[in-house]
Amino acid sequence: MSDWWGLWGWFVYSGGGSLFNADRTACGLTEPGSITGLQFMADLFLGPDRVAPPPGLEGGVGETEFHAGTVGMFPNGRWMTPSDRANDAFDWAVVEMPKGPGGNATWLFWGAYVINAQTEYPQQAWTVLKALTSPDVQAQIAALGTNIPSNKAQAAVDAFLNSKPPADNTPFINGAAYAQAEIPLFTGNWNDIVGGQYQPNIDKIFAGLATVQEAAQAACDGANPLFK
Amino acid sequence: MLKSRIREAISKSRTRESIEGYLFLLPNLLGFLIFLAIPLAISFYYSFTDYNLFTTPKFLGLANYAKALGVSFDPQAYQTALVQGKSWFAAVGAWIKPNDPTFWVALRNTLVYALGVLGFSIIPAFLLAWLLNSRLRGMTFYRALIYIPVVASVVGSALVWNWIYQQQSGALNTIISGTISWLNKLIFTAIGHPLVDPYIGWLVLPQYALFSLILMTSWATVGYDMVIFLAALQGIPVHLYEAATVDGASRWHILFRIIVPLMTPTIFFIFVINTISSLQIFSEPYIMTQGGPANSTLTIVYYLYQKGFQRFQMGYGSSLAWIVFALIFIITLIQFRLSGRWVYEE
C-alpha cells in the first residue's frame, strides 16, 4: 500500500480508534484503539511475517504491481477502479476491507459543491450547481468511480448505484453502513494537522525510526496545539 | 536672442531624448514593477497579517515572525529528561520548545542540504576542470558530456533520478545488488562472510532521502561549476606553470601553490552562487519527495509553499519567505566579509 493517510488511517479506525477524539477537538492517535490498529499495521509491514514492503513514496506495493500481476491484493479507493477495469489481463474484483478489533471500517468520501455566500453572481452560480448535480452529470461522475451523488433525486441515486466502475458495487454499498466520514466533519486545518503532524510521524513508523507509541505521542504533541 | 533659441532647441532635444529613454525603459520597468517590486511589497505587508486568500488580511504585527523564530523554555521537561537518563544535550533539546518546530526542521534540512551540495559539487567540479584542462583528444566531448545535466530541465532530471533511486527496481540498487552478488561469488561467500545487500530506500527512508537529493543536485550543478572553473584555469598565464616546472615543482605543488590561490576569486564566486541557489531549493523536494518521508527533505522554501499555497496561511508563508531572504542575505554578507582572508585579489 502507499503511505496515503486514508490507508494508515484505515488501520487506526479498524483497530477501534480514530484520528481525532469524539468531538474532534484533539488528536486521537494515542487512544488504545488507535494504538492497536497502528501496531497491527506496523507488525504487518515490519514484523517477522512482513507481508509486503513498507509504504513510502515509491516503496510499498500498489496499482503498478497489481496491474503487473506481482501482488494479489491491495487497498485503494473506488475512484481508482475505472483504470483497473481497463486492465483485462486477469480477472479481479473488489471486496470489503477485513474486519478489525474495532469492527468493519472504511472511509466515506463525497464531493460537496458550495456557493460562496458573498458571491456577486448567485444566480449564475446556482445555474452551474444545478448542471453539476443533474442526474446526467452525476452519472458521468459516478462512471469515473468518484463521489456519492450530491443530488438526492432518485435518478441521480440510480445513476450512481447502477454505475459499474467495478463489476460489483456491493462492497461499496455495504460499506456505506459503517463508513467513517472524517474530513467533511473536521473543521480544523487538515493539512496542518494530518499532513504536517500525523504523516511525518507515521513515516517514522514505516522507516523503523519510532515505535507506534512514540510516533503517536509525537503526532499528538505536535497536533494538539493546532486544534481550534 | 540667438543664444536663447539655441538653448531652447537643446532643451527640447534633451527632453525628447529623456522621453525616448524612458519609453525604451518602460517595458522592463513595468515588468519589474508588476512582477517583482509590487508583489514583494505586498508579500512584505502580508507577512504581518493573518491572510487566507479569501478574507480580508488581519494585521498581526510581528506575530508571524515570532511564531517562526520564537522559542519558549520548559524547565520541567529538562528535569524529566535528565531523570529519564537522557543525555545533557537531549535534555537541553527538551528544555527549548520552538513555537513552530517544523520551521526549525526545515531550516536544519536546508542548511545541511546547502552544505552537502557545496561539498559534493564544488570539489568534484574543480577536480574535473583540472583534469579536463588539457589538450587530449576528445576533450570537447567530455566537457560537453559533463555539462549536459545543466541544460536538462529540473523536472526531467528529477523524474529520471526518481527511477534511479527506486528501491525495488531502480538503477542504483540494481547496480549495488549486482556488484554485491558478483563480489560474493568471487570472494566473500568462499571465505564464509557474504556481503548483505543493503537494499537502500534512497527516497523512502528518512536517513537517506536528503542525501539522495544532495547527490542529485550536485550532479546537476557540477557541469556549470566545472565550466566556470575551466574558464578560470585557462586564464592562468602559462609562464607561471613553466617557471614552476623549471624550479622543480611537482604537479601537486603547482595545484596547491599556483592554481588554487589564483582560482580563489572563482571559487568564491561559485561558493556564493551555489549557496544562494541551494538555500532556495524547492523543485527537487517538490517533485521527488514532497518534503517527506518524516519531513526529512522538508526545506524552508518547500515549507513556505506548503503553508502559503496548500494550507492557505499566506501571511505566515510570506513571513517565511522574508526569513529566507534575511538568511540568504546574512550568509552572503558573512561570505563576503570572510572572503578577504582567503580570496587572492591581484
mmCIF file with all atom_site columns, C-alpha atoms in Angstrom, chain B residues 125-325:
data_model
loop_
_atom_site.group_PDB
_atom_site.id
_atom_site.type_symbol
_atom_site.label_atom_id
_atom_site.label_alt_id
_atom_site.label_comp_id
_atom_site.label_asym_id
_atom_site.label_entity_id
_atom_site.label_seq_id
_atom_site.pdbx_PDB_ins_code
_atom_site.Cartn_x
_atom_site.Cartn_y
_atom_site.Cartn_z
_atom_site.occupancy
_atom_site.B_iso_or_equiv
_atom_site.pdbx_formal_charge
_atom_site.auth_seq_id
_atom_site.auth_comp_id
_atom_site.auth_asym_id
_atom_site.auth_atom_id
_atom_site.pdbx_PDB_model_num
ATOM 1   C CA . ALA B 1 125 ? 33.825 20.316  -10.347 1.00 0.00 ? 125 ALA B CA 1
ATOM 2   C CA . PHE B 1 126 ? 37.238 21.747  -9.526  1.00 0.00 ? 126 PHE B CA 1
ATOM 3   C CA . LEU B 1 127 ? 38.985 18.392  -9.939  1.00 0.00 ? 127 LEU B CA 1
ATOM 4   C CA . LEU B 1 128 ? 37.116 17.706  -13.185 1.00 0.00 ? 128 LEU B CA 1
ATOM 5   C CA . ALA B 1 129 ? 38.052 21.123  -14.574 1.00 0.00 ? 129 ALA B CA 1
ATOM 6   C CA . TRP B 1 130 ? 41.665 20.479  -13.618 1.00 0.00 ? 130 TRP B CA 1
ATOM 7   C CA . LEU B 1 131 ? 41.602 17.107  -15.368 1.00 0.00 ? 131 LEU B CA 1
ATOM 8   C CA . LEU B 1 132 ? 39.810 18.445  -18.432 1.00 0.00 ? 132 LEU B CA 1
ATOM 9   C CA . ASN B 1 133 ? 42.137 21.421  -18.777 1.00 0.00 ? 133 ASN B CA 1
ATOM 10  C CA . SER B 1 134 ? 44.386 19.531  -21.151 1.00 0.00 ? 134 SER B CA 1
ATOM 11  C CA . ARG B 1 135 ? 44.725 19.049  -24.863 1.00 0.00 ? 135 ARG B CA 1
ATOM 12  C CA . LEU B 1 136 ? 43.882 15.360  -25.013 1.00 0.00 ? 136 LEU B CA 1
ATOM 13  C CA . ARG B 1 137 ? 41.819 14.019  -27.903 1.00 0.00 ? 137 ARG B CA 1
ATOM 14  C CA . GLY B 1 138 ? 38.036 14.127  -27.398 1.00 0.00 ? 138 GLY B CA 1
ATOM 15  C CA . MET B 1 139 ? 38.264 16.648  -24.551 1.00 0.00 ? 139 MET B CA 1
ATOM 16  C CA . THR B 1 140 ? 35.486 18.805  -26.031 1.00 0.00 ? 140 THR B CA 1
ATOM 17  C CA . PHE B 1 141 ? 33.207 15.768  -25.978 1.00 0.00 ? 141 PHE B CA 1
ATOM 18  C CA . TYR B 1 142 ? 33.933 15.063  -22.306 1.00 0.00 ? 142 TYR B CA 1
ATOM 19  C CA . ARG B 1 143 ? 33.365 18.697  -21.381 1.00 0.00 ? 143 ARG B CA 1
ATOM 20  C CA . ALA B 1 144 ? 30.020 18.694  -23.223 1.00 0.00 ? 144 ALA B CA 1
ATOM 21  C CA . LEU B 1 145 ? 29.071 15.403  -21.586 1.00 0.00 ? 145 LEU B CA 1
ATOM 22  C CA . ILE B 1 146 ? 29.608 16.796  -18.095 1.00 0.00 ? 146 ILE B CA 1
ATOM 23  C CA . TYR B 1 147 ? 27.734 19.978  -18.994 1.00 0.00 ? 147 TYR B CA 1
ATOM 24  C CA . ILE B 1 148 ? 24.597 18.197  -20.284 1.00 0.00 ? 148 ILE B CA 1
ATOM 25  C CA . PRO B 1 149 ? 22.844 17.988  -16.865 1.00 0.00 ? 149 PRO B CA 1
ATOM 26  C CA . VAL B 1 150 ? 22.967 21.795  -16.653 1.00 0.00 ? 150 VAL B CA 1
ATOM 27  C CA . VAL B 1 151 ? 20.775 22.211  -19.727 1.00 0.00 ? 151 VAL B CA 1
ATOM 28  C CA . ALA B 1 152 ? 18.383 19.414  -18.718 1.00 0.00 ? 152 ALA B CA 1
ATOM 29  C CA . SER B 1 153 ? 15.196 20.619  -17.024 1.00 0.00 ? 153 SER B CA 1
ATOM 30  C CA . VAL B 1 154 ? 14.919 20.047  -13.278 1.00 0.00 ? 154 VAL B CA 1
ATOM 31  C CA . VAL B 1 155 ? 11.600 18.240  -13.748 1.00 0.00 ? 155 VAL B CA 1
ATOM 32  C CA . GLY B 1 156 ? 13.017 15.808  -16.297 1.00 0.00 ? 156 GLY B CA 1
ATOM 33  C CA . SER B 1 157 ? 16.144 15.182  -14.234 1.00 0.00 ? 157 SER B CA 1
ATOM 34  C CA . ALA B 1 158 ? 14.120 14.683  -11.075 1.00 0.00 ? 158 ALA B CA 1
ATOM 35  C CA . LEU B 1 159 ? 11.862 12.113  -12.740 1.00 0.00 ? 159 LEU B CA 1
ATOM 36  C CA . VAL B 1 160 ? 14.870 10.212  -14.071 1.00 0.00 ? 160 VAL B CA 1
ATOM 37  C CA . TRP B 1 161 ? 16.507 10.273  -10.648 1.00 0.00 ? 161 TRP B CA 1
ATOM 38  C CA . ASN B 1 162 ? 13.246 9.090   -9.100  1.00 0.00 ? 162 ASN B CA 1
ATOM 39  C CA . TRP B 1 163 ? 13.623 5.993   -11.217 1.00 0.00 ? 163 TRP B CA 1
ATOM 40  C CA . ILE B 1 164 ? 17.340 5.684   -10.457 1.00 0.00 ? 164 ILE B CA 1
ATOM 41  C CA . TYR B 1 165 ? 16.582 5.830   -6.720  1.00 0.00 ? 165 TYR B CA 1
ATOM 42  C CA . GLN B 1 166 ? 13.597 3.480   -6.777  1.00 0.00 ? 166 GLN B CA 1
ATOM 43  C CA . GLN B 1 167 ? 14.079 0.916   -4.053  1.00 0.00 ? 167 GLN B CA 1
ATOM 44  C CA . GLN B 1 168 ? 12.771 -2.164  -5.780  1.00 0.00 ? 168 GLN B CA 1
ATOM 45  C CA . SER B 1 169 ? 13.820 -1.777  -9.383  1.00 0.00 ? 169 SER B CA 1
ATOM 46  C CA . GLY B 1 170 ? 15.892 1.404   -9.559  1.00 0.00 ? 170 GLY B CA 1
ATOM 47  C CA . ALA B 1 171 ? 19.182 1.555   -11.432 1.00 0.00 ? 171 ALA B CA 1
ATOM 48  C CA . LEU B 1 172 ? 21.265 2.383   -8.377  1.00 0.00 ? 172 LEU B CA 1
ATOM 49  C CA . ASN B 1 173 ? 20.055 -0.546  -6.270  1.00 0.00 ? 173 ASN B CA 1
ATOM 50  C CA . THR B 1 174 ? 20.296 -2.850  -9.293  1.00 0.00 ? 174 THR B CA 1
ATOM 51  C CA . ILE B 1 175 ? 23.970 -1.891  -9.714  1.00 0.00 ? 175 ILE B CA 1
ATOM 52  C CA . ILE B 1 176 ? 24.650 -2.263  -5.975  1.00 0.00 ? 176 ILE B CA 1
ATOM 53  C CA . SER B 1 177 ? 22.890 -5.663  -5.862  1.00 0.00 ? 177 SER B CA 1
ATOM 54  C CA . GLY B 1 178 ? 24.769 -6.856  -8.956  1.00 0.00 ? 178 GLY B CA 1
ATOM 55  C CA . THR B 1 179 ? 28.105 -5.718  -7.559  1.00 0.00 ? 179 THR B CA 1
ATOM 56  C CA . ILE B 1 180 ? 27.473 -7.375  -4.195  1.00 0.00 ? 180 ILE B CA 1
ATOM 57  C CA . SER B 1 181 ? 26.355 -10.576 -5.861  1.00 0.00 ? 181 SER B CA 1
ATOM 58  C CA . TRP B 1 182 ? 29.477 -10.589 -8.051  1.00 0.00 ? 182 TRP B CA 1
ATOM 59  C CA . LEU B 1 183 ? 31.785 -9.891  -5.083  1.00 0.00 ? 183 LEU B CA 1
ATOM 60  C CA . ASN B 1 184 ? 30.112 -12.635 -3.062  1.00 0.00 ? 184 ASN B CA 1
ATOM 61  C CA . LYS B 1 185 ? 30.612 -15.136 -5.837  1.00 0.00 ? 185 LYS B CA 1
ATOM 62  C CA . LEU B 1 186 ? 34.184 -14.025 -6.310  1.00 0.00 ? 186 LEU B CA 1
ATOM 63  C CA . ILE B 1 187 ? 35.408 -13.758 -2.711  1.00 0.00 ? 187 ILE B CA 1
ATOM 64  C CA . PHE B 1 188 ? 33.081 -13.348 0.223   1.00 0.00 ? 188 PHE B CA 1
ATOM 65  C CA . THR B 1 189 ? 30.951 -16.500 0.015   1.00 0.00 ? 189 THR B CA 1
ATOM 66  C CA . ALA B 1 190 ? 34.093 -18.575 -0.264  1.00 0.00 ? 190 ALA B CA 1
ATOM 67  C CA . ILE B 1 191 ? 35.541 -17.085 2.936   1.00 0.00 ? 191 ILE B CA 1
ATOM 68  C CA . GLY B 1 192 ? 32.210 -17.510 4.741   1.00 0.00 ? 192 GLY B CA 1
ATOM 69  C CA . HIS B 1 193 ? 31.315 -13.837 5.111   1.00 0.00 ? 193 HIS B CA 1
ATOM 70  C CA . PRO B 1 194 ? 28.949 -12.976 2.261   1.00 0.00 ? 194 PRO B CA 1
ATOM 71  C CA . LEU B 1 195 ? 28.058 -9.313  1.934   1.00 0.00 ? 195 LEU B CA 1
ATOM 72  C CA . VAL B 1 196 ? 24.432 -8.400  2.602   1.00 0.00 ? 196 VAL B CA 1
ATOM 73  C CA . ASP B 1 197 ? 22.589 -6.364  0.001   1.00 0.00 ? 197 ASP B CA 1
ATOM 74  C CA . PRO B 1 198 ? 21.638 -3.107  1.812   1.00 0.00 ? 198 PRO B CA 1
ATOM 75  C CA . TYR B 1 199 ? 18.635 -2.616  -0.499  1.00 0.00 ? 199 TYR B CA 1
ATOM 76  C CA . ILE B 1 200 ? 18.624 1.082   0.307   1.00 0.00 ? 200 ILE B CA 1
ATOM 77  C CA . GLY B 1 201 ? 15.387 3.049   0.247   1.00 0.00 ? 201 GLY B CA 1
ATOM 78  C CA . TRP B 1 202 ? 17.038 6.159   -1.170  1.00 0.00 ? 202 TRP B CA 1
ATOM 79  C CA . LEU B 1 203 ? 13.911 8.285   -1.179  1.00 0.00 ? 203 LEU B CA 1
ATOM 80  C CA . VAL B 1 204 ? 11.667 6.320   1.169   1.00 0.00 ? 204 VAL B CA 1
ATOM 81  C CA . LEU B 1 205 ? 13.822 6.232   4.296   1.00 0.00 ? 205 LEU B CA 1
ATOM 82  C CA . PRO B 1 206 ? 14.360 9.482   6.215   1.00 0.00 ? 206 PRO B CA 1
ATOM 83  C CA . GLN B 1 207 ? 18.016 8.690   6.869   1.00 0.00 ? 207 GLN B CA 1
ATOM 84  C CA . TYR B 1 208 ? 18.856 8.637   3.133   1.00 0.00 ? 208 TYR B CA 1
ATOM 85  C CA . ALA B 1 209 ? 16.352 10.939  1.464   1.00 0.00 ? 209 ALA B CA 1
ATOM 86  C CA . LEU B 1 210 ? 18.103 14.291  1.989   1.00 0.00 ? 210 LEU B CA 1
ATOM 87  C CA . PHE B 1 211 ? 21.449 12.822  0.959   1.00 0.00 ? 211 PHE B CA 1
ATOM 88  C CA . SER B 1 212 ? 19.801 11.492  -2.204  1.00 0.00 ? 212 SER B CA 1
ATOM 89  C CA . LEU B 1 213 ? 18.590 14.981  -3.091  1.00 0.00 ? 213 LEU B CA 1
ATOM 90  C CA . ILE B 1 214 ? 22.053 16.408  -2.372  1.00 0.00 ? 214 ILE B CA 1
ATOM 91  C CA . LEU B 1 215 ? 23.601 13.861  -4.727  1.00 0.00 ? 215 LEU B CA 1
ATOM 92  C CA . MET B 1 216 ? 21.114 14.607  -7.487  1.00 0.00 ? 216 MET B CA 1
ATOM 93  C CA . THR B 1 217 ? 21.521 18.397  -7.242  1.00 0.00 ? 217 THR B CA 1
ATOM 94  C CA . SER B 1 218 ? 25.300 18.072  -7.112  1.00 0.00 ? 218 SER B CA 1
ATOM 95  C CA . TRP B 1 219 ? 25.193 16.025  -10.311 1.00 0.00 ? 219 TRP B CA 1
ATOM 96  C CA . ALA B 1 220 ? 23.153 18.785  -11.948 1.00 0.00 ? 220 ALA B CA 1
ATOM 97  C CA . THR B 1 221 ? 25.427 21.565  -10.666 1.00 0.00 ? 221 THR B CA 1
ATOM 98  C CA . VAL B 1 222 ? 28.867 20.078  -11.334 1.00 0.00 ? 222 VAL B CA 1
ATOM 99  C CA . GLY B 1 223 ? 28.749 20.881  -15.072 1.00 0.00 ? 223 GLY B CA 1
ATOM 100 C CA . TYR B 1 224 ? 28.133 24.597  -14.564 1.00 0.00 ? 224 TYR B CA 1
ATOM 101 C CA . ASP B 1 225 ? 30.769 24.889  -11.848 1.00 0.00 ? 225 ASP B CA 1
ATOM 102 C CA . MET B 1 226 ? 33.224 22.963  -13.990 1.00 0.00 ? 226 MET B CA 1
ATOM 103 C CA . VAL B 1 227 ? 32.820 25.299  -16.976 1.00 0.00 ? 227 VAL B CA 1
ATOM 104 C CA . ILE B 1 228 ? 33.441 28.362  -14.792 1.00 0.00 ? 228 ILE B CA 1
ATOM 105 C CA . PHE B 1 229 ? 36.475 26.699  -13.205 1.00 0.00 ? 229 PHE B CA 1
ATOM 106 C CA . LEU B 1 230 ? 37.737 25.669  -16.634 1.00 0.00 ? 230 LEU B CA 1
ATOM 107 C CA . ALA B 1 231 ? 37.488 29.239  -17.935 1.00 0.00 ? 231 ALA B CA 1
ATOM 108 C CA . ALA B 1 232 ? 39.383 30.491  -14.887 1.00 0.00 ? 232 ALA B CA 1
ATOM 109 C CA . LEU B 1 233 ? 42.024 27.777  -15.265 1.00 0.00 ? 233 LEU B CA 1
ATOM 110 C CA . GLN B 1 234 ? 42.606 28.761  -18.840 1.00 0.00 ? 234 GLN B CA 1
ATOM 111 C CA . GLY B 1 235 ? 43.119 32.358  -17.727 1.00 0.00 ? 235 GLY B CA 1
ATOM 112 C CA . ILE B 1 236 ? 46.136 31.448  -15.612 1.00 0.00 ? 236 ILE B CA 1
ATOM 113 C CA . PRO B 1 237 ? 49.245 32.603  -17.504 1.00 0.00 ? 237 PRO B CA 1
ATOM 114 C CA . VAL B 1 238 ? 51.245 29.695  -18.947 1.00 0.00 ? 238 VAL B CA 1
ATOM 115 C CA . HIS B 1 239 ? 54.552 31.241  -17.900 1.00 0.00 ? 239 HIS B CA 1
ATOM 116 C CA . LEU B 1 240 ? 53.668 30.612  -14.252 1.00 0.00 ? 240 LEU B CA 1
ATOM 117 C CA . TYR B 1 241 ? 53.423 26.850  -14.916 1.00 0.00 ? 241 TYR B CA 1
ATOM 118 C CA . GLU B 1 242 ? 56.665 26.963  -16.903 1.00 0.00 ? 242 GLU B CA 1
ATOM 119 C CA . ALA B 1 243 ? 58.520 28.854  -14.190 1.00 0.00 ? 243 ALA B CA 1
ATOM 120 C CA . ALA B 1 244 ? 57.266 26.435  -11.541 1.00 0.00 ? 244 ALA B CA 1
ATOM 121 C CA . THR B 1 245 ? 58.261 23.411  -13.645 1.00 0.00 ? 245 THR B CA 1
ATOM 122 C CA . VAL B 1 246 ? 61.734 24.850  -14.224 1.00 0.00 ? 246 VAL B CA 1
ATOM 123 C CA . ASP B 1 247 ? 62.020 25.343  -10.451 1.00 0.00 ? 247 ASP B CA 1
ATOM 124 C CA . GLY B 1 248 ? 61.203 21.636  -9.994  1.00 0.00 ? 248 GLY B CA 1
ATOM 125 C CA . ALA B 1 249 ? 57.653 21.972  -8.630  1.00 0.00 ? 249 ALA B CA 1
ATOM 126 C CA . SER B 1 250 ? 55.603 18.768  -8.690  1.00 0.00 ? 250 SER B CA 1
ATOM 127 C CA . ARG B 1 251 ? 52.057 18.559  -10.152 1.00 0.00 ? 251 ARG B CA 1
ATOM 128 C CA . TRP B 1 252 ? 50.615 18.836  -6.627  1.00 0.00 ? 252 TRP B CA 1
ATOM 129 C CA . HIS B 1 253 ? 52.801 21.827  -5.784  1.00 0.00 ? 253 HIS B CA 1
ATOM 130 C CA . ILE B 1 254 ? 51.575 23.555  -8.937  1.00 0.00 ? 254 ILE B CA 1
ATOM 131 C CA . LEU B 1 255 ? 47.981 22.741  -7.974  1.00 0.00 ? 255 LEU B CA 1
ATOM 132 C CA . PHE B 1 256 ? 48.124 23.969  -4.391  1.00 0.00 ? 256 PHE B CA 1
ATOM 133 C CA . ARG B 1 257 ? 50.658 26.797  -4.687  1.00 0.00 ? 257 ARG B CA 1
ATOM 134 C CA . ILE B 1 258 ? 49.705 28.307  -8.045  1.00 0.00 ? 258 ILE B CA 1
ATOM 135 C CA . ILE B 1 259 ? 46.359 27.094  -9.359  1.00 0.00 ? 259 ILE B CA 1
ATOM 136 C CA . VAL B 1 260 ? 44.289 27.148  -6.166  1.00 0.00 ? 260 VAL B CA 1
ATOM 137 C CA . PRO B 1 261 ? 45.461 30.613  -4.985  1.00 0.00 ? 261 PRO B CA 1
ATOM 138 C CA . LEU B 1 262 ? 44.867 32.127  -8.413  1.00 0.00 ? 262 LEU B CA 1
ATOM 139 C CA . MET B 1 263 ? 41.472 30.441  -8.603  1.00 0.00 ? 263 MET B CA 1
ATOM 140 C CA . THR B 1 264 ? 40.215 31.717  -5.243  1.00 0.00 ? 264 THR B CA 1
ATOM 141 C CA . PRO B 1 265 ? 38.123 34.563  -6.766  1.00 0.00 ? 265 PRO B CA 1
ATOM 142 C CA . THR B 1 266 ? 36.376 31.989  -8.988  1.00 0.00 ? 266 THR B CA 1
ATOM 143 C CA . ILE B 1 267 ? 35.981 29.539  -6.095  1.00 0.00 ? 267 ILE B CA 1
ATOM 144 C CA . PHE B 1 268 ? 34.439 32.364  -4.077  1.00 0.00 ? 268 PHE B CA 1
ATOM 145 C CA . PHE B 1 269 ? 32.029 33.239  -6.893  1.00 0.00 ? 269 PHE B CA 1
ATOM 146 C CA . ILE B 1 270 ? 30.924 29.610  -7.252  1.00 0.00 ? 270 ILE B CA 1
ATOM 147 C CA . PHE B 1 271 ? 30.656 29.305  -3.478  1.00 0.00 ? 271 PHE B CA 1
ATOM 148 C CA . VAL B 1 272 ? 28.331 32.316  -3.203  1.00 0.00 ? 272 VAL B CA 1
ATOM 149 C CA . ILE B 1 273 ? 26.190 31.386  -6.217  1.00 0.00 ? 273 ILE B CA 1
ATOM 150 C CA . ASN B 1 274 ? 25.809 27.752  -5.092  1.00 0.00 ? 274 ASN B CA 1
ATOM 151 C CA . THR B 1 275 ? 24.999 28.789  -1.525  1.00 0.00 ? 275 THR B CA 1
ATOM 152 C CA . ILE B 1 276 ? 22.250 31.141  -2.666  1.00 0.00 ? 276 ILE B CA 1
ATOM 153 C CA . SER B 1 277 ? 20.666 28.617  -5.050  1.00 0.00 ? 277 SER B CA 1
ATOM 154 C CA . SER B 1 278 ? 20.940 25.771  -2.505  1.00 0.00 ? 278 SER B CA 1
ATOM 155 C CA . LEU B 1 279 ? 19.206 27.788  0.197   1.00 0.00 ? 279 LEU B CA 1
ATOM 156 C CA . GLN B 1 280 ? 16.321 28.359  -2.225  1.00 0.00 ? 280 GLN B CA 1
ATOM 157 C CA . ILE B 1 281 ? 15.885 24.657  -3.023  1.00 0.00 ? 281 ILE B CA 1
ATOM 158 C CA . PHE B 1 282 ? 12.298 23.832  -3.915  1.00 0.00 ? 282 PHE B CA 1
ATOM 159 C CA . SER B 1 283 ? 11.817 21.894  -7.174  1.00 0.00 ? 283 SER B CA 1
ATOM 160 C CA . GLU B 1 284 ? 13.639 18.723  -6.172  1.00 0.00 ? 284 GLU B CA 1
ATOM 161 C CA . PRO B 1 285 ? 11.738 18.047  -2.926  1.00 0.00 ? 285 PRO B CA 1
ATOM 162 C CA . TYR B 1 286 ? 8.512  19.187  -4.589  1.00 0.00 ? 286 TYR B CA 1
ATOM 163 C CA . ILE B 1 287 ? 8.862  16.680  -7.418  1.00 0.00 ? 287 ILE B CA 1
ATOM 164 C CA . MET B 1 288 ? 10.692 13.828  -5.734  1.00 0.00 ? 288 MET B CA 1
ATOM 165 C CA . THR B 1 289 ? 9.670  13.624  -2.083  1.00 0.00 ? 289 THR B CA 1
ATOM 166 C CA . GLN B 1 290 ? 7.086  16.286  -1.201  1.00 0.00 ? 290 GLN B CA 1
ATOM 167 C CA . GLY B 1 291 ? 9.150  17.062  1.869   1.00 0.00 ? 291 GLY B CA 1
ATOM 168 C CA . GLY B 1 292 ? 8.937  13.513  3.232   1.00 0.00 ? 292 GLY B CA 1
ATOM 169 C CA . PRO B 1 293 ? 9.481  10.950  4.470   1.00 0.00 ? 293 PRO B CA 1
ATOM 170 C CA . ALA B 1 294 ? 9.072  12.163  8.040   1.00 0.00 ? 294 ALA B CA 1
ATOM 171 C CA . ASN B 1 295 ? 9.909  15.756  6.991   1.00 0.00 ? 295 ASN B CA 1
ATOM 172 C CA . SER B 1 296 ? 13.455 14.642  6.178   1.00 0.00 ? 296 SER B CA 1
ATOM 173 C CA . THR B 1 297 ? 13.501 16.626  2.909   1.00 0.00 ? 297 THR B CA 1
ATOM 174 C CA . LEU B 1 298 ? 11.293 19.465  4.042   1.00 0.00 ? 298 LEU B CA 1
ATOM 175 C CA . THR B 1 299 ? 13.239 22.566  3.048   1.00 0.00 ? 299 THR B CA 1
ATOM 176 C CA . ILE B 1 300 ? 12.350 26.055  4.103   1.00 0.00 ? 300 ILE B CA 1
ATOM 177 C CA . VAL B 1 301 ? 11.051 27.166  0.687   1.00 0.00 ? 301 VAL B CA 1
ATOM 178 C CA . TYR B 1 302 ? 9.001  23.993  0.330   1.00 0.00 ? 302 TYR B CA 1
ATOM 179 C CA . TYR B 1 303 ? 7.620  24.617  3.824   1.00 0.00 ? 303 TYR B CA 1
ATOM 180 C CA . LEU B 1 304 ? 6.584  28.145  2.919   1.00 0.00 ? 304 LEU B CA 1
ATOM 181 C CA . TYR B 1 305 ? 4.908  26.728  -0.205  1.00 0.00 ? 305 TYR B CA 1
ATOM 182 C CA . GLN B 1 306 ? 3.006  24.241  1.982   1.00 0.00 ? 306 GLN B CA 1
ATOM 183 C CA . LYS B 1 307 ? 1.958  26.977  4.373   1.00 0.00 ? 307 LYS B CA 1
ATOM 184 C CA . GLY B 1 308 ? 1.010  29.532  1.738   1.00 0.00 ? 308 GLY B CA 1
ATOM 185 C CA . PHE B 1 309 ? -0.385 27.524  -1.142  1.00 0.00 ? 309 PHE B CA 1
ATOM 186 C CA . GLN B 1 310 ? -1.528 24.232  0.380   1.00 0.00 ? 310 GLN B CA 1
ATOM 187 C CA . ARG B 1 311 ? -2.745 25.386  3.783   1.00 0.00 ? 311 ARG B CA 1
ATOM 188 C CA . PHE B 1 312 ? -3.708 28.928  2.743   1.00 0.00 ? 312 PHE B CA 1
ATOM 189 C CA . GLN B 1 313 ? -1.733 30.602  5.512   1.00 0.00 ? 313 GLN B CA 1
ATOM 190 C CA . MET B 1 314 ? -0.469 33.286  3.171   1.00 0.00 ? 314 MET B CA 1
ATOM 191 C CA . GLY B 1 315 ? 0.600  35.625  5.973   1.00 0.00 ? 315 GLY B CA 1
ATOM 192 C CA . TYR B 1 316 ? 2.773  33.049  7.683   1.00 0.00 ? 316 TYR B CA 1
ATOM 193 C CA . GLY B 1 317 ? 4.090  31.827  4.322   1.00 0.00 ? 317 GLY B CA 1
ATOM 194 C CA . SER B 1 318 ? 5.104  35.386  3.434   1.00 0.00 ? 318 SER B CA 1
ATOM 195 C CA . SER B 1 319 ? 6.926  35.811  6.712   1.00 0.00 ? 319 SER B CA 1
ATOM 196 C CA . LEU B 1 320 ? 8.851  32.596  5.998   1.00 0.00 ? 320 LEU B CA 1
ATOM 197 C CA . ALA B 1 321 ? 9.796  33.989  2.576   1.00 0.00 ? 321 ALA B CA 1
ATOM 198 C CA . TRP B 1 322 ? 11.245 37.098  4.196   1.00 0.00 ? 322 TRP B CA 1
ATOM 199 C CA . ILE B 1 323 ? 13.076 34.992  6.753   1.00 0.00 ? 323 ILE B CA 1
ATOM 200 C CA . VAL B 1 324 ? 14.656 33.030  3.860   1.00 0.00 ? 324 VAL B CA 1
ATOM 201 C CA . PHE B 1 325 ? 15.643 36.348  2.278   1.00 0.00 ? 325 PHE B CA 1
#
